[in-house]
Amino acid sequence: MSDAIVERDRALFGPLSETGRGFYLTVGVLGLAILWGAIAYAVQWSEGLGVTGLHQPVSWGFYVTNFVFFIGISHAGTLISAILRLSKAEWRRPITRMAEVITVMVLFIGAGQILVDLGRPDRMMNVIQYGRYQSPLLWDATSISAYLTASTFYLYLPLIPDIAILRDHLGKRRWLYAVLALGWRGTERQWKILNRAIAIMAVLVIPIAVSVHTVVSFVFSMTIQPMWHSTIFGPYFVAGAIFSGIAAIIVAMGIIRRIYRLQSYLKPIHFRYLGQLLLVMTLLWFYLTFAEYLTGYYGNEPEEMKVFWSKFTGPFWPFFWAMVVANFVIPMVLLVRLRHHAVGKTVVASAFVVVGMWLERFIIVVPTLSNPRLPFPEGQYWPTWIEWGELAASFGVFILFYVLFVKLFPIISIWEIQEGRDVGLKEVEERLLTYLPDGAADAAMPEREKVLT
Amino acid sequence: MALWGMVIDLDRCTGCQACVMACKAENNVPAVGPKEAARGRIISWMHVLREESEERTRFLPRPCLQCDDPPCTKVCPVYATYRNPEGIVAQIHARCIGCRFCMAACPYNAKYFNWLRYQKEGPGQNPDVSVRPKGVVEKCTFCHHRLQKARERARAEGRDLVAGDYVTACAEACPTRAITFGDLLDEGSEVARLARSPRAFRLGEELGTRPKVFYLAEMEGHRRV
Amino acid sequence: MNEPESAFDRSVRRTQWVLAGLAVLFVTGIVTWIAHLIRTAWRLGDVLSASIGISLVAIPVFLTLGGVIVYVFVGLLTDRSAR
Ligand code: SF4
Ligand code: SF4
């Protein structure tokens, strides 16, 4: 561990080579959360879904909310990273990897929510054997598996050169790294293949990601239930997904930066840029929410209004208004000026957005169900410890996977940082010159040369 | 081919719940017990709703409306609920994975879920109807097993199925004869005649689900024409 | 590359090819599955148009994904060029 490569980015190897007390403590706490979820699931498996708070007419609750929420979070990673890569944003370099990891881990958990939600998980194979494509659930299954494949591979591709570095320098887990490095030696041909594949995947992954949350929204909007049957739901869900996803990335960045002392890699500027992106998404989210609710309100259809008022002033008002505060008011206040304390402000705003977006999903799923068209004996939905357990375990599994990933692979792409230093700097300068009018570029050239020499 | 339908005369219904009880006995609909009932998990394929307005109280018995264009069957991922060629919306308990998507999609809340295992096979049950396990959706099937039996009997007697051979348990049980059942395509049948009555209306007509359960009510029918 | 391969290298190589095979198997599995769903819809007289419409999009996407995966695995694993 004394090569120049390792020496230059020593901080990035820290979590890979050393394991402290904090790690075991975290894993222990997460283990408890997961244990809670496991016990809850065992009870649910043997007793049936009756152990949850679900009933008639609220037959979907926490699990479906979590499904939409987690799939939403998963949007940030790969999508943002692909967009930043394609737009050649240089500041992406330390961020892309940690974003992509979120996607892959959270997608598994999101898809898992549906399995937890099934009344007969033992008959899951029926979906494969007798699935029918008229059901939006099958659209989800197809779209999510495409996204899972694509984003896993998209995470893996830029990992290959880093794994090769680990294989050659770390001295631990050699067999694993040797297998995963795919014989990477950094030849010209290998670089060509890798760069081309990354470029193709970056393009491919964007429409897939958009399709995923669109079809998740279709689960609701394809029915004819009040406040679900809405044409805006596709884009609304996608925007919300990106919104919550960016927030999740920022929170993850804030925590990782703190724990692994990566302040020199994840700088305030990164938080500021992402914070501005988050601000844009806040506004977009508010715009779409406004459009959605005003249309319902103005149309004044009795069935829609029942749901509408139950959200605004009825039993769901605390959730609804908390959502508005967490998703709009707080981010607006914190994010408009990011000159100072960019890190703290964006992380706090993002934490609120994550909670707010969970509430948003809840406020979409439950009020519609609890206000049926026909006068129906109503019951209030409140989750039991089983559902809380699944929620805790979902977060537990997510964080545990993340922590393990950080233990096994560099969470900041080593080669991309180095490429930024060695190639990126020059490239950006040249690219800048091509943006300028021709004369200006020619005029600037000799000037610059003079300065440099 | 028939198209089975039902007409319920609200001006005759007294809300006596005889249809509800008859349905429970006929279809082995489980009694969930007071604790589960308090949690909103009563299963009642036929459910008598109460509509209260200033001038009157009205009862509205609601089975599954057997929509001719059912929103519930479209969303089922595994073909566990489908519209059969005679228009009955069937439910295959052995295939249902319990996703409850159909419950979310039914605009009339006609579907019920077995949140727990509510009953085991035992004496006193109707042997023609399966006892549902936990974790699956169930609903009114227009007493489909009665159609099968009626067909078999007709075949054994070497004749065609005639009106009155196949009637649902609720229609049989109603003391005020508010429920009429039969083939909507058979022009001469009682059901077809009543369904064309100016008093007739359907629930949620504007949703385009085309229920095959019609209601009769003096004011309602005119208003909705 | 004339040095004899060690047991370590051989097990690494073999695992890499197994991984590549699994990836291909996964993608072909999904494509077969989608085709199976079309067949099921046809046999049950179910909504065939939905199955065909979706598979028209889904199958090419999965094939492209599989193509890129194969391209990378084969390209990197068979690379013998000098550095
Ligand atoms: S009433 Fe509900 S359950 Fe019955 S057919 Fe219509 S949508 Fe389906
Ligand atoms: S609950 Fe059963 S019948 Fe209803 S949509 Fe799901 S699988 Fe189909």
CSV table of C-alpha atoms and ligand atoms in Angstrom, one decimal, chain B residues 72 75-78 80-81 91 96-103 111 137, ligand 2:
chain,number,residue,atom,x,y,z
B,72,CYS,CA,-61.4,-5.3,-11.3
B,75,VAL,CA,-55.8,-5.3,-13.1
B,76,CYS,CA,-55.4,-8.9,-11.8
B,77,PRO,CA,-51.8,-10.0,-12.5
B,78,VAL,CA,-52.6,-13.7,-12.6
B,80,ALA,CA,-57.5,-15.0,-10.7
B,81,THR,CA,-60.5,-12.9,-11.5
B,91,GLN,CA,-62.9,-15.5,-8.7
B,96,CYS,CA,-55.1,-15.5,-6.3
B,97,ILE,CA,-51.9,-14.2,-4.9
B,98,GLY,CA,-53.6,-11.7,-2.6
B,99,CYS,CA,-52.2,-8.5,-4.1
B,100,ARG,CA,-55.6,-6.8,-3.5
B,101,PHE,CA,-55.2,-4.8,-6.7
B,102,CYS,CA,-58.7,-5.8,-7.7
B,103,MET,CA,-60.1,-4.5,-4.4
B,111,LYS,CA,-64.4,-7.5,-3.0
B,137,VAL,CA,-59.9,-12.3,-2.3
D,2,SF4,S1,-56.0,-10.1,-5.1
D,2,SF4,FE1,-56.2,-12.0,-6.3
D,2,SF4,S2,-57.9,-11.7,-7.6
D,2,SF4,FE2,-57.4,-9.7,-6.8
D,2,SF4,S3,-56.0,-8.8,-8.4
D,2,SF4,FE3,-54.7,-9.8,-6.8
D,2,SF4,S4,-54.4,-11.9,-7.6
D,2,SF4,FE4,-56.1,-11.0,-8.7
